[in-house]
Amino acid sequence: YKRQVSTQSTWDGGSVERWLEPGYKNFYHAIYSGEWESHNPYNGLRVHSCEWPAPNVCTVFRLWQGWLALTAQGPGDGTLQVVPLVKEASAFFLLRCLQPDVPPTDPYCGTAQGLQHQFGSDWYAPLLEGLISIPRVEPGDTVWWHPDLIHAVEREHCGATNASVLYIAAVPACKKNAKYIPRQRAAFQRGAAGPDFPAEERECNYLARATEDHLSELGRCQMGFAPWKTADPVKETMLTECNNIVFATSV
């Protein structure tokens, strides 16, 4: 069958903050200094940044964006697309609004506070020429991409079966993410959507919905029902700090 599935190409993790917020400006310093070739998108400096209030704002630190394939899919099946040029695309995006053809009525080329930035052909046509589909994946395969990678979903699904995935980002242990867990735990206990997602209460009154009893040992740690443990002294200090934050609010 054939059906429309596309969303516009996007870039997660902020919009106008990338030009205005000190944490981002520090991270993109090479680009803003006219030395974009030396920008290192993997240097990990941009950890501390403010989150401007907005619907569905991400309040955790995502090291990687991630997909878990539930079905086989590949090019033509409505699958993931990316522009696989992190440094080059970042420089183009951030410097595009400084060009003389940008009007004062749209100073950030379609970017608006509190909204995910979308890449339309009006401002970003050369970038979108680099959009490619990921190779075929099988159930259980995972795909990981840099948070600054432009990504989209194919405009049409022309495959013979459904293409289903779970979005599961890589979220490392750190104090910022530990602060999210008590809020996530409370939402899970109510059967509600996670704090960073649209407010939905549809499962709150479901019979036999998932509860703490359904969680594995790892799942209990991830959801804040059990403390993290490690024999690695390098990890121990951070995990102790995270546990202290998570269990400052009683389970």
JSON list of C-alpha atoms in Angstrom, two decimals:
[
{"chain": "A", "resi": 1, "resn": "TYR", "atom": "CA", "xyz": [0.00, 0.00, 0.00]},
{"chain": "A", "resi": 2, "resn": "LYS", "atom": "CA", "xyz": [0.96, 3.66, -0.25]},
{"chain": "A", "resi": 3, "resn": "ARG", "atom": "CA", "xyz": [0.24, 6.40, 2.23]},
{"chain": "A", "resi": 4, "resn": "GLN", "atom": "CA", "xyz": [1.56, 9.76, 3.36]},
{"chain": "A", "resi": 5, "resn": "VAL", "atom": "CA", "xyz": [3.56, 9.55, 6.59]},
{"chain": "A", "resi": 6, "resn": "SER", "atom": "CA", "xyz": [5.99, 12.45, 6.40]},
{"chain": "A", "resi": 7, "resn": "THR", "atom": "CA", "xyz": [6.83, 15.10, 8.92]},
{"chain": "A", "resi": 8, "resn": "GLN", "atom": "CA", "xyz": [9.07, 17.97, 7.89]},
{"chain": "A", "resi": 9, "resn": "SER", "atom": "CA", "xyz": [12.80, 17.70, 8.43]},
{"chain": "A", "resi": 10, "resn": "THR", "atom": "CA", "xyz": [13.66, 18.79, 11.97]},
{"chain": "A", "resi": 11, "resn": "TRP", "atom": "CA", "xyz": [16.49, 19.47, 14.39]},
{"chain": "A", "resi": 12, "resn": "ASP", "atom": "CA", "xyz": [15.86, 18.71, 18.06]},
{"chain": "A", "resi": 13, "resn": "GLY", "atom": "CA", "xyz": [17.23, 20.27, 21.21]},
{"chain": "A", "resi": 14, "resn": "GLY", "atom": "CA", "xyz": [16.27, 23.91, 20.93]},
{"chain": "A", "resi": 15, "resn": "SER", "atom": "CA", "xyz": [15.35, 26.63, 18.47]},
{"chain": "A", "resi": 16, "resn": "VAL", "atom": "CA", "xyz": [16.28, 30.30, 19.01]},
{"chain": "A", "resi": 17, "resn": "GLU", "atom": "CA", "xyz": [18.26, 29.20, 22.08]},
{"chain": "A", "resi": 18, "resn": "ARG", "atom": "CA", "xyz": [21.05, 28.17, 19.71]},
{"chain": "A", "resi": 19, "resn": "TRP", "atom": "CA", "xyz": [21.79, 31.83, 19.01]},
{"chain": "A", "resi": 20, "resn": "LEU", "atom": "CA", "xyz": [20.85, 33.35, 22.37]},
{"chain": "A", "resi": 21, "resn": "GLU", "atom": "CA", "xyz": [21.66, 30.95, 25.21]},
{"chain": "A", "resi": 22, "resn": "PRO", "atom": "CA", "xyz": [25.23, 31.00, 26.63]},
{"chain": "A", "resi": 23, "resn": "GLY", "atom": "CA", "xyz": [25.58, 27.21, 26.77]},
{"chain": "A", "resi": 24, "resn": "TYR", "atom": "CA", "xyz": [24.82, 26.87, 23.08]},
{"chain": "A", "resi": 25, "resn": "LYS", "atom": "CA", "xyz": [27.00, 29.83, 22.10]},
{"chain": "A", "resi": 26, "resn": "ASN", "atom": "CA", "xyz": [29.89, 28.21, 23.93]},
{"chain": "A", "resi": 27, "resn": "PHE", "atom": "CA", "xyz": [29.34, 24.93, 22.13]},
{"chain": "A", "resi": 28, "resn": "TYR", "atom": "CA", "xyz": [29.09, 26.59, 18.70]},
{"chain": "A", "resi": 29, "resn": "HIS", "atom": "CA", "xyz": [31.92, 29.07, 19.40]},
{"chain": "A", "resi": 30, "resn": "ALA", "atom": "CA", "xyz": [34.01, 27.95, 16.42]},
{"chain": "A", "resi": 31, "resn": "ILE", "atom": "CA", "xyz": [31.10, 28.46, 14.02]},
{"chain": "A", "resi": 32, "resn": "TYR", "atom": "CA", "xyz": [30.23, 31.90, 15.40]},
{"chain": "A", "resi": 33, "resn": "SER", "atom": "CA", "xyz": [33.91, 32.87, 15.26]},
{"chain": "A", "resi": 34, "resn": "GLY", "atom": "CA", "xyz": [34.14, 32.17, 11.54]},
{"chain": "A", "resi": 35, "resn": "GLU", "atom": "CA", "xyz": [36.09, 28.92, 12.00]},
{"chain": "A", "resi": 36, "resn": "TRP", "atom": "CA", "xyz": [33.31, 26.44, 11.34]},
{"chain": "A", "resi": 37, "resn": "GLU", "atom": "CA", "xyz": [35.73, 23.82, 10.01]},
{"chain": "A", "resi": 38, "resn": "SER", "atom": "CA", "xyz": [37.13, 23.36, 13.53]},
{"chain": "A", "resi": 39, "resn": "HIS", "atom": "CA", "xyz": [33.72, 22.84, 15.15]},
{"chain": "A", "resi": 40, "resn": "ASN", "atom": "CA", "xyz": [33.64, 19.48, 16.94]},
{"chain": "A", "resi": 41, "resn": "PRO", "atom": "CA", "xyz": [30.03, 18.31, 17.43]},
{"chain": "A", "resi": 42, "resn": "TYR", "atom": "CA", "xyz": [31.25, 15.52, 19.73]},
{"chain": "A", "resi": 43, "resn": "ASN", "atom": "CA", "xyz": [33.20, 17.53, 22.29]},
{"chain": "A", "resi": 44, "resn": "GLY", "atom": "CA", "xyz": [30.42, 17.32, 24.90]},
{"chain": "A", "resi": 45, "resn": "LEU", "atom": "CA", "xyz": [30.67, 20.88, 26.15]},
{"chain": "A", "resi": 46, "resn": "ARG", "atom": "CA", "xyz": [27.03, 21.77, 25.71]},
{"chain": "A", "resi": 47, "resn": "VAL", "atom": "CA", "xyz": [25.61, 20.10, 28.81]},
{"chain": "A", "resi": 48, "resn": "HIS", "atom": "CA", "xyz": [24.19, 23.06, 30.71]},
{"chain": "A", "resi": 49, "resn": "SER", "atom": "CA", "xyz": [21.49, 25.01, 28.89]},
{"chain": "A", "resi": 50, "resn": "CYS", "atom": "CA", "xyz": [18.25, 26.61, 29.97]},
{"chain": "A", "resi": 51, "resn": "GLU", "atom": "CA", "xyz": [14.93, 25.21, 28.80]},
{"chain": "A", "resi": 52, "resn": "TRP", "atom": "CA", "xyz": [12.41, 27.82, 27.78]},
{"chain": "A", "resi": 53, "resn": "PRO", "atom": "CA", "xyz": [8.87, 26.77, 28.74]},
{"chain": "A", "resi": 54, "resn": "ALA", "atom": "CA", "xyz": [7.10, 25.14, 25.82]},
{"chain": "A", "resi": 55, "resn": "PRO", "atom": "CA", "xyz": [4.86, 22.14, 25.12]},
{"chain": "A", "resi": 56, "resn": "ASN", "atom": "CA", "xyz": [6.78, 18.87, 24.90]},
{"chain": "A", "resi": 57, "resn": "VAL", "atom": "CA", "xyz": [10.13, 20.45, 25.81]},
{"chain": "A", "resi": 58, "resn": "CYS", "atom": "CA", "xyz": [12.80, 17.84, 26.52]},
{"chain": "A", "resi": 59, "resn": "THR", "atom": "CA", "xyz": [14.08, 18.24, 30.07]},
{"chain": "A", "resi": 60, "resn": "VAL", "atom": "CA", "xyz": [16.62, 15.41, 29.97]},
{"chain": "A", "resi": 61, "resn": "PHE", "atom": "CA", "xyz": [20.10, 15.29, 28.47]},
{"chain": "A", "resi": 62, "resn": "ARG", "atom": "CA", "xyz": [20.00, 13.03, 25.41]},
{"chain": "A", "resi": 63, "resn": "LEU", "atom": "CA", "xyz": [23.41, 11.78, 24.37]},
{"chain": "A", "resi": 64, "resn": "TRP", "atom": "CA", "xyz": [22.00, 10.17, 21.22]},
{"chain": "A", "resi": 65, "resn": "GLN", "atom": "CA", "xyz": [18.63, 10.04, 19.54]},
{"chain": "A", "resi": 66, "resn": "GLY", "atom": "CA", "xyz": [17.56, 6.45, 18.99]},
{"chain": "A", "resi": 67, "resn": "TRP", "atom": "CA", "xyz": [15.12, 4.15, 17.20]},
{"chain": "A", "resi": 68, "resn": "LEU", "atom": "CA", "xyz": [14.33, 0.53, 18.06]},
{"chain": "A", "resi": 69, "resn": "ALA", "atom": "CA", "xyz": [12.84, -1.26, 15.06]},
{"chain": "A", "resi": 70, "resn": "LEU", "atom": "CA", "xyz": [9.78, -3.37, 15.81]},
{"chain": "A", "resi": 71, "resn": "THR", "atom": "CA", "xyz": [9.33, -4.40, 12.17]},
{"chain": "A", "resi": 72, "resn": "ALA", "atom": "CA", "xyz": [11.57, -4.82, 9.15]},
{"chain": "A", "resi": 73, "resn": "GLN", "atom": "CA", "xyz": [11.83, -1.62, 7.12]},
{"chain": "A", "resi": 74, "resn": "GLY", "atom": "CA", "xyz": [14.07, 0.21, 4.72]},
{"chain": "A", "resi": 75, "resn": "PRO", "atom": "CA", "xyz": [14.10, 2.85, 2.00]},
{"chain": "A", "resi": 76, "resn": "GLY", "atom": "CA", "xyz": [10.58, 3.35, 0.63]},
{"chain": "A", "resi": 77, "resn": "ASP", "atom": "CA", "xyz": [8.90, 2.03, 3.80]},
{"chain": "A", "resi": 78, "resn": "GLY", "atom": "CA", "xyz": [8.38, 5.39, 5.50]},
{"chain": "A", "resi": 79, "resn": "THR", "atom": "CA", "xyz": [11.63, 5.00, 7.39]},
{"chain": "A", "resi": 80, "resn": "LEU", "atom": "CA", "xyz": [14.05, 7.45, 8.99]},
{"chain": "A", "resi": 81, "resn": "GLN", "atom": "CA", "xyz": [15.99, 9.93, 6.87]},
{"chain": "A", "resi": 82, "resn": "VAL", "atom": "CA", "xyz": [19.00, 12.01, 7.90]},
{"chain": "A", "resi": 83, "resn": "VAL", "atom": "CA", "xyz": [21.41, 14.58, 6.51]},
{"chain": "A", "resi": 84, "resn": "PRO", "atom": "CA", "xyz": [24.63, 12.80, 7.59]},
{"chain": "A", "resi": 85, "resn": "LEU", "atom": "CA", "xyz": [26.77, 15.94, 7.89]},
{"chain": "A", "resi": 86, "resn": "VAL", "atom": "CA", "xyz": [26.64, 17.14, 11.49]},
{"chain": "A", "resi": 87, "resn": "LYS", "atom": "CA", "xyz": [29.34, 19.80, 11.39]},
{"chain": "A", "resi": 88, "resn": "GLU", "atom": "CA", "xyz": [28.57, 21.15, 7.93]},
{"chain": "A", "resi": 89, "resn": "ALA", "atom": "CA", "xyz": [24.80, 21.26, 8.45]},
{"chain": "A", "resi": 90, "resn": "SER", "atom": "CA", "xyz": [25.20, 22.94, 11.83]},
{"chain": "A", "resi": 91, "resn": "ALA", "atom": "CA", "xyz": [27.32, 25.69, 10.32]},
{"chain": "A", "resi": 92, "resn": "PHE", "atom": "CA", "xyz": [24.91, 26.22, 7.42]},
{"chain": "A", "resi": 93, "resn": "PHE", "atom": "CA", "xyz": [21.92, 26.37, 9.75]},
{"chain": "A", "resi": 94, "resn": "LEU", "atom": "CA", "xyz": [23.41, 28.76, 12.29]},
{"chain": "A", "resi": 95, "resn": "LEU", "atom": "CA", "xyz": [24.90, 31.14, 9.73]},
{"chain": "A", "resi": 96, "resn": "ARG", "atom": "CA", "xyz": [21.97, 31.13, 7.31]},
{"chain": "A", "resi": 97, "resn": "CYS", "atom": "CA", "xyz": [20.07, 33.80, 9.22]},
{"chain": "A", "resi": 98, "resn": "LEU", "atom": "CA", "xyz": [23.06, 36.16, 8.97]},
{"chain": "A", "resi": 99, "resn": "GLN", "atom": "CA", "xyz": [22.82, 36.39, 5.18]},
{"chain": "A", "resi": 100, "resn": "PRO", "atom": "CA", "xyz": [21.58, 39.60, 3.52]},
{"chain": "A", "resi": 101, "resn": "ASP", "atom": "CA", "xyz": [18.44, 38.05, 2.00]},
{"chain": "A", "resi": 102, "resn": "VAL", "atom": "CA", "xyz": [16.90, 37.33, 5.42]},
{"chain": "A", "resi": 103, "resn": "PRO", "atom": "CA", "xyz": [14.12, 39.84, 6.20]},
{"chain": "A", "resi": 104, "resn": "PRO", "atom": "CA", "xyz": [13.64, 41.44, 9.64]},
{"chain": "A", "resi": 105, "resn": "THR", "atom": "CA", "xyz": [10.18, 39.86, 9.82]},
{"chain": "A", "resi": 106, "resn": "ASP", "atom": "CA", "xyz": [11.75, 36.37, 9.93]},
{"chain": "A", "resi": 107, "resn": "PRO", "atom": "CA", "xyz": [15.18, 36.93, 11.51]},
{"chain": "A", "resi": 108, "resn": "TYR", "atom": "CA", "xyz": [15.84, 33.27, 12.34]},
{"chain": "A", "resi": 109, "resn": "CYS", "atom": "CA", "xyz": [14.64, 31.71, 9.08]},
{"chain": "A", "resi": 110, "resn": "GLY", "atom": "CA", "xyz": [11.53, 30.03, 10.39]},
{"chain": "A", "resi": 111, "resn": "THR", "atom": "CA", "xyz": [12.73, 29.41, 13.93]},
{"chain": "A", "resi": 112, "resn": "ALA", "atom": "CA", "xyz": [10.42, 30.51, 16.76]},
{"chain": "A", "resi": 113, "resn": "GLN", "atom": "CA", "xyz": [10.78, 30.38, 20.53]},
{"chain": "A", "resi": 114, "resn": "GLY", "atom": "CA", "xyz": [9.33, 27.25, 22.08]},
{"chain": "A", "resi": 115, "resn": "LEU", "atom": "CA", "xyz": [8.93, 25.37, 18.80]},
{"chain": "A", "resi": 116, "resn": "GLN", "atom": "CA", "xyz": [10.99, 22.59, 17.27]},
{"chain": "A", "resi": 117, "resn": "HIS", "atom": "CA", "xyz": [12.92, 23.94, 14.31]},
{"chain": "A", "resi": 118, "resn": "GLN", "atom": "CA", "xyz": [11.77, 22.65, 10.94]},
{"chain": "A", "resi": 119, "resn": "PHE", "atom": "CA", "xyz": [13.83, 22.81, 7.76]},
{"chain": "A", "resi": 120, "resn": "GLY", "atom": "CA", "xyz": [11.78, 24.04, 4.84]},
{"chain": "A", "resi": 121, "resn": "SER", "atom": "CA", "xyz": [13.03, 24.39, 1.29]},
{"chain": "A", "resi": 122, "resn": "ASP", "atom": "CA", "xyz": [12.55, 28.16, 1.40]},
{"chain": "A", "resi": 123, "resn": "TRP", "atom": "CA", "xyz": [15.68, 28.65, 3.54]},
{"chain": "A", "resi": 124, "resn": "TYR", "atom": "CA", "xyz": [17.43, 25.29, 3.55]},
{"chain": "A", "resi": 125, "resn": "ALA", "atom": "CA", "xyz": [17.06, 23.75, 0.09]},
{"chain": "A", "resi": 126, "resn": "PRO", "atom": "CA", "xyz": [20.80, 22.93, -0.31]},
{"chain": "A", "resi": 127, "resn": "LEU", "atom": "CA", "xyz": [20.79, 21.04, 3.00]},
{"chain": "A", "resi": 128, "resn": "LEU", "atom": "CA", "xyz": [17.72, 19.01, 2.10]},
{"chain": "A", "resi": 129, "resn": "GLU", "atom": "CA", "xyz": [19.44, 17.76, -1.05]},
{"chain": "A", "resi": 130, "resn": "GLY", "atom": "CA", "xyz": [21.58, 15.69, 1.30]},
{"chain": "A", "resi": 131, "resn": "LEU", "atom": "CA", "xyz": [18.63, 13.92, 2.95]},
{"chain": "A", "resi": 132, "resn": "ILE", "atom": "CA", "xyz": [19.04, 10.12, 2.63]},
{"chain": "A", "resi": 133, "resn": "SER", "atom": "CA", "xyz": [17.13, 7.12, 3.99]},
{"chain": "A", "resi": 134, "resn": "ILE", "atom": "CA", "xyz": [18.78, 4.76, 6.45]},
{"chain": "A", "resi": 135, "resn": "PRO", "atom": "CA", "xyz": [19.61, 1.20, 5.30]},
{"chain": "A", "resi": 136, "resn": "ARG", "atom": "CA", "xyz": [17.18, -1.64, 5.90]},
{"chain": "A", "resi": 137, "resn": "VAL", "atom": "CA", "xyz": [16.76, -2.69, 9.52]},
{"chain": "A", "resi": 138, "resn": "GLU", "atom": "CA", "xyz": [15.25, -5.81, 11.05]},
{"chain": "A", "resi": 139, "resn": "PRO", "atom": "CA", "xyz": [13.18, -6.19, 14.25]},
{"chain": "A", "resi": 140, "resn": "GLY", "atom": "CA", "xyz": [15.42, -5.55, 17.24]},
{"chain": "A", "resi": 141, "resn": "ASP", "atom": "CA", "xyz": [17.91, -3.39, 15.34]},
{"chain": "A", "resi": 142, "resn": "THR", "atom": "CA", "xyz": [18.68, 0.01, 16.80]},
{"chain": "A", "resi": 143, "resn": "VAL", "atom": "CA", "xyz": [19.67, 3.22, 15.01]},
{"chain": "A", "resi": 144, "resn": "TRP", "atom": "CA", "xyz": [21.44, 6.06, 16.83]},
{"chain": "A", "resi": 145, "resn": "TRP", "atom": "CA", "xyz": [22.08, 9.58, 15.60]},
{"chain": "A", "resi": 146, "resn": "HIS", "atom": "CA", "xyz": [23.64, 12.79, 16.90]},
{"chain": "A", "resi": 147, "resn": "PRO", "atom": "CA", "xyz": [21.06, 15.21, 18.39]},
{"chain": "A", "resi": 148, "resn": "ASP", "atom": "CA", "xyz": [22.24, 17.89, 15.93]},
{"chain": "A", "resi": 149, "resn": "LEU", "atom": "CA", "xyz": [21.58, 15.69, 12.91]},
{"chain": "A", "resi": 150, "resn": "ILE", "atom": "CA", "xyz": [18.77, 16.90, 10.65]},
{"chain": "A", "resi": 151, "resn": "HIS", "atom": "CA", "xyz": [16.26, 14.08, 10.40]},
{"chain": "A", "resi": 152, "resn": "ALA", "atom": "CA", "xyz": [12.85, 13.30, 8.95]},
{"chain": "A", "resi": 153, "resn": "VAL", "atom": "CA", "xyz": [10.54, 10.47, 7.97]},
{"chain": "A", "resi": 154, "resn": "GLU", "atom": "CA", "xyz": [10.09, 9.54, 4.32]},
{"chain": "A", "resi": 155, "resn": "ARG", "atom": "CA", "xyz": [7.23, 11.36, 2.63]},
{"chain": "A", "resi": 156, "resn": "GLU", "atom": "CA", "xyz": [5.49, 8.16, 1.58]},
{"chain": "A", "resi": 157, "resn": "HIS", "atom": "CA", "xyz": [5.24, 4.61, 2.87]},
{"chain": "A", "resi": 158, "resn": "CYS", "atom": "CA", "xyz": [5.21, 2.37, -0.20]},
{"chain": "A", "resi": 159, "resn": "GLY", "atom": "CA", "xyz": [6.02, -0.89, 1.58]},
{"chain": "A", "resi": 160, "resn": "ALA", "atom": "CA", "xyz": [3.83, -3.97, 1.87]},
{"chain": "A", "resi": 161, "resn": "THR", "atom": "CA", "xyz": [3.61, -4.00, 5.68]},
{"chain": "A", "resi": 162, "resn": "ASN", "atom": "CA", "xyz": [3.56, -1.62, 8.61]},
{"chain": "A", "resi": 163, "resn": "ALA", "atom": "CA", "xyz": [6.80, 0.04, 9.66]},
{"chain": "A", "resi": 164, "resn": "SER", "atom": "CA", "xyz": [6.85, 0.42, 13.44]},
{"chain": "A", "resi": 165, "resn": "VAL", "atom": "CA", "xyz": [9.53, 1.73, 15.79]},
{"chain": "A", "resi": 166, "resn": "LEU", "atom": "CA", "xyz": [9.98, 2.85, 19.37]},
{"chain": "A", "resi": 167, "resn": "TYR", "atom": "CA", "xyz": [11.79, 6.10, 19.97]},
{"chain": "A", "resi": 168, "resn": "ILE", "atom": "CA", "xyz": [14.27, 5.46, 22.80]},
{"chain": "A", "resi": 169, "resn": "ALA", "atom": "CA", "xyz": [17.03, 8.02, 23.26]},
{"chain": "A", "resi": 170, "resn": "ALA", "atom": "CA", "xyz": [20.34, 7.29, 24.97]},
{"chain": "A", "resi": 171, "resn": "VAL", "atom": "CA", "xyz": [20.03, 9.07, 28.32]},
{"chain": "A", "resi": 172, "resn": "PRO", "atom": "CA", "xyz": [23.19, 8.83, 30.44]},
{"chain": "A", "resi": 173, "resn": "ALA", "atom": "CA", "xyz": [23.42, 8.87, 34.22]},
{"chain": "A", "resi": 174, "resn": "CYS", "atom": "CA", "xyz": [23.90, 12.46, 35.35]},
{"chain": "A", "resi": 175, "resn": "LYS", "atom": "CA", "xyz": [22.34, 14.81, 37.88]},
{"chain": "A", "resi": 176, "resn": "LYS", "atom": "CA", "xyz": [20.15, 16.52, 35.29]},
{"chain": "A", "resi": 177, "resn": "ASN", "atom": "CA", "xyz": [18.59, 13.23, 34.23]},
{"chain": "A", "resi": 178, "resn": "ALA", "atom": "CA", "xyz": [18.27, 12.01, 37.81]},
{"chain": "A", "resi": 179, "resn": "LYS", "atom": "CA", "xyz": [16.01, 15.00, 38.53]},
{"chain": "A", "resi": 180, "resn": "TYR", "atom": "CA", "xyz": [13.63, 13.76, 35.85]},
{"chain": "A", "resi": 181, "resn": "ILE", "atom": "CA", "xyz": [13.21, 10.27, 37.27]},
{"chain": "A", "resi": 182, "resn": "PRO", "atom": "CA", "xyz": [10.94, 11.10, 40.26]},
{"chain": "A", "resi": 183, "resn": "ARG", "atom": "CA", "xyz": [8.58, 12.93, 37.90]},
{"chain": "A", "resi": 184, "resn": "GLN", "atom": "CA", "xyz": [8.66, 10.02, 35.47]},
{"chain": "A", "resi": 185, "resn": "ARG", "atom": "CA", "xyz": [8.07, 7.55, 38.29]},
{"chain": "A", "resi": 186, "resn": "ALA", "atom": "CA", "xyz": [5.01, 9.44, 39.52]},
{"chain": "A", "resi": 187, "resn": "ALA", "atom": "CA", "xyz": [3.54, 9.58, 36.01]},
{"chain": "A", "resi": 188, "resn": "PHE", "atom": "CA", "xyz": [4.15, 5.85, 35.53]},
{"chain": "A", "resi": 189, "resn": "GLN", "atom": "CA", "xyz": [2.39, 5.03, 38.78]},
{"chain": "A", "resi": 190, "resn": "ARG", "atom": "CA", "xyz": [-0.66, 7.00, 37.61]},
{"chain": "A", "resi": 191, "resn": "GLY", "atom": "CA", "xyz": [-0.59, 5.44, 34.16]},
{"chain": "A", "resi": 192, "resn": "ALA", "atom": "CA", "xyz": [0.02, 8.85, 32.63]},
{"chain": "A", "resi": 193, "resn": "ALA", "atom": "CA", "xyz": [2.39, 9.93, 29.85]},
{"chain": "A", "resi": 194, "resn": "GLY", "atom": "CA", "xyz": [5.92, 10.93, 30.84]},
{"chain": "A", "resi": 195, "resn": "PRO", "atom": "CA", "xyz": [6.51, 14.56, 31.88]},
{"chain": "A", "resi": 196, "resn": "ASP", "atom": "CA", "xyz": [8.16, 15.50, 28.56]},
{"chain": "A", "resi": 197, "resn": "PHE", "atom": "CA", "xyz": [5.28, 14.20, 26.46]},
{"chain": "A", "resi": 198, "resn": "PRO", "atom": "CA", "xyz": [1.76, 15.48, 25.69]},
{"chain": "A", "resi": 199, "resn": "ALA", "atom": "CA", "xyz": [-0.44, 15.22, 28.76]},
{"chain": "A", "resi": 200, "resn": "GLU", "atom": "CA", "xyz": [-2.47, 12.06, 28.23]},
{"chain": "A", "resi": 201, "resn": "GLU", "atom": "CA", "xyz": [-4.38, 10.20, 30.91]},
{"chain": "A", "resi": 202, "resn": "ARG", "atom": "CA", "xyz": [-5.84, 7.52, 28.67]},
{"chain": "A", "resi": 203, "resn": "GLU", "atom": "CA", "xyz": [-4.24, 4.58, 30.47]},
{"chain": "A", "resi": 204, "resn": "CYS", "atom": "CA", "xyz": [-4.91, 5.77, 34.02]},
{"chain": "A", "resi": 205, "resn": "ASN", "atom": "CA", "xyz": [-8.07, 3.67, 34.32]},
{"chain": "A", "resi": 206, "resn": "TYR", "atom": "CA", "xyz": [-6.94, 0.75, 32.16]},
{"chain": "A", "resi": 207, "resn": "LEU", "atom": "CA", "xyz": [-7.19, -2.69, 33.70]},
{"chain": "A", "resi": 208, "resn": "ALA", "atom": "CA", "xyz": [-3.93, -4.67, 33.85]},
{"chain": "A", "resi": 209, "resn": "ARG", "atom": "CA", "xyz": [-1.81, -1.74, 32.68]},
{"chain": "A", "resi": 210, "resn": "ALA", "atom": "CA", "xyz": [1.92, -1.87, 33.37]},
{"chain": "A", "resi": 211, "resn": "THR", "atom": "CA", "xyz": [2.93, -1.42, 37.00]},
{"chain": "A", "resi": 212, "resn": "GLU", "atom": "CA", "xyz": [6.07, -1.70, 39.08]},
{"chain": "A", "resi": 213, "resn": "ASP", "atom": "CA", "xyz": [5.51, -5.46, 39.33]},
{"chain": "A", "resi": 214, "resn": "HIS", "atom": "CA", "xyz": [6.08, -5.81, 35.58]},
{"chain": "A", "resi": 215, "resn": "LEU", "atom": "CA", "xyz": [9.53, -4.21, 35.64]},
{"chain": "A", "resi": 216, "resn": "SER", "atom": "CA", "xyz": [12.79, -6.11, 35.44]},
{"chain": "A", "resi": 217, "resn": "GLU", "atom": "CA", "xyz": [15.62, -5.35, 37.83]},
{"chain": "A", "resi": 218, "resn": "LEU", "atom": "CA", "xyz": [17.11, -2.97, 35.27]},
{"chain": "A", "resi": 219, "resn": "GLY", "atom": "CA", "xyz": [13.69, -1.43, 34.63]},
{"chain": "A", "resi": 220, "resn": "ARG", "atom": "CA", "xyz": [13.22, -0.74, 38.34]},
{"chain": "A", "resi": 221, "resn": "CYS", "atom": "CA", "xyz": [16.47, 1.24, 38.37]},
{"chain": "A", "resi": 222, "resn": "GLN", "atom": "CA", "xyz": [15.55, 3.13, 35.22]},
{"chain": "A", "resi": 223, "resn": "MET", "atom": "CA", "xyz": [12.12, 4.06, 36.57]},
{"chain": "A", "resi": 224, "resn": "GLY", "atom": "CA", "xyz": [13.33, 5.06, 40.03]},
{"chain": "A", "resi": 225, "resn": "PHE", "atom": "CA", "xyz": [12.07, 2.14, 42.09]},
{"chain": "A", "resi": 226, "resn": "ALA", "atom": "CA", "xyz": [15.51, 0.78, 42.98]},
{"chain": "A", "resi": 227, "resn": "PRO", "atom": "CA", "xyz": [18.93, 2.42, 43.37]},
{"chain": "A", "resi": 228, "resn": "TRP", "atom": "CA", "xyz": [21.69, 2.02, 40.84]},
{"chain": "A", "resi": 229, "resn": "LYS", "atom": "CA", "xyz": [24.60, -0.16, 41.97]},
{"chain": "A", "resi": 230, "resn": "THR", "atom": "CA", "xyz": [28.08, -0.57, 40.57]},
{"chain": "A", "resi": 231, "resn": "ALA", "atom": "CA", "xyz": [31.45, -2.04, 41.51]},
{"chain": "A", "resi": 232, "resn": "ASP", "atom": "CA", "xyz": [33.19, 0.45, 39.24]},
{"chain": "A", "resi": 233, "resn": "PRO", "atom": "CA", "xyz": [34.78, 3.20, 41.37]},
{"chain": "A", "resi": 234, "resn": "VAL", "atom": "CA", "xyz": [34.78, 5.57, 38.38]},
{"chain": "A", "resi": 235, "resn": "LYS", "atom": "CA", "xyz": [30.98, 5.34, 38.09]},
{"chain": "A", "resi": 236, "resn": "GLU", "atom": "CA", "xyz": [30.25, 5.07, 41.81]},
{"chain": "A", "resi": 237, "resn": "THR", "atom": "CA", "xyz": [30.46, 8.78, 42.65]},
{"chain": "A", "resi": 238, "resn": "MET", "atom": "CA", "xyz": [28.06, 9.83, 39.91]},
{"chain": "A", "resi": 239, "resn": "LEU", "atom": "CA", "xyz": [25.60, 7.01, 40.60]},
{"chain": "A", "resi": 240, "resn": "THR", "atom": "CA", "xyz": [25.60, 7.85, 44.31]},
{"chain": "A", "resi": 241, "resn": "GLU", "atom": "CA", "xyz": [24.74, 11.46, 43.49]},
{"chain": "A", "resi": 242, "resn": "CYS", "atom": "CA", "xyz": [22.00, 10.31, 41.13]},
{"chain": "A", "resi": 243, "resn": "ASN", "atom": "CA", "xyz": [20.54, 7.93, 43.72]},
{"chain": "A", "resi": 244, "resn": "ASN", "atom": "CA", "xyz": [20.50, 10.71, 46.30]},
{"chain": "A", "resi": 245, "resn": "ILE", "atom": "CA", "xyz": [18.51, 12.90, 43.94]},
{"chain": "A", "resi": 246, "resn": "VAL", "atom": "CA", "xyz": [16.08, 10.16, 42.88]},
{"chain": "A", "resi": 247, "resn": "PHE", "atom": "CA", "xyz": [15.31, 9.02, 46.40]},
{"chain": "A", "resi": 248, "resn": "ALA", "atom": "CA", "xyz": [15.14, 12.45, 47.98]},
{"chain": "A", "resi": 249, "resn": "THR", "atom": "CA", "xyz": [11.52, 12.05, 46.93]},
{"chain": "A", "resi": 250, "resn": "SER", "atom": "CA", "xyz": [10.25, 8.88, 48.56]},
{"chain": "A", "resi": 251, "resn": "VAL", "atom": "CA", "xyz": [8.93, 6.06, 46.39]}
]
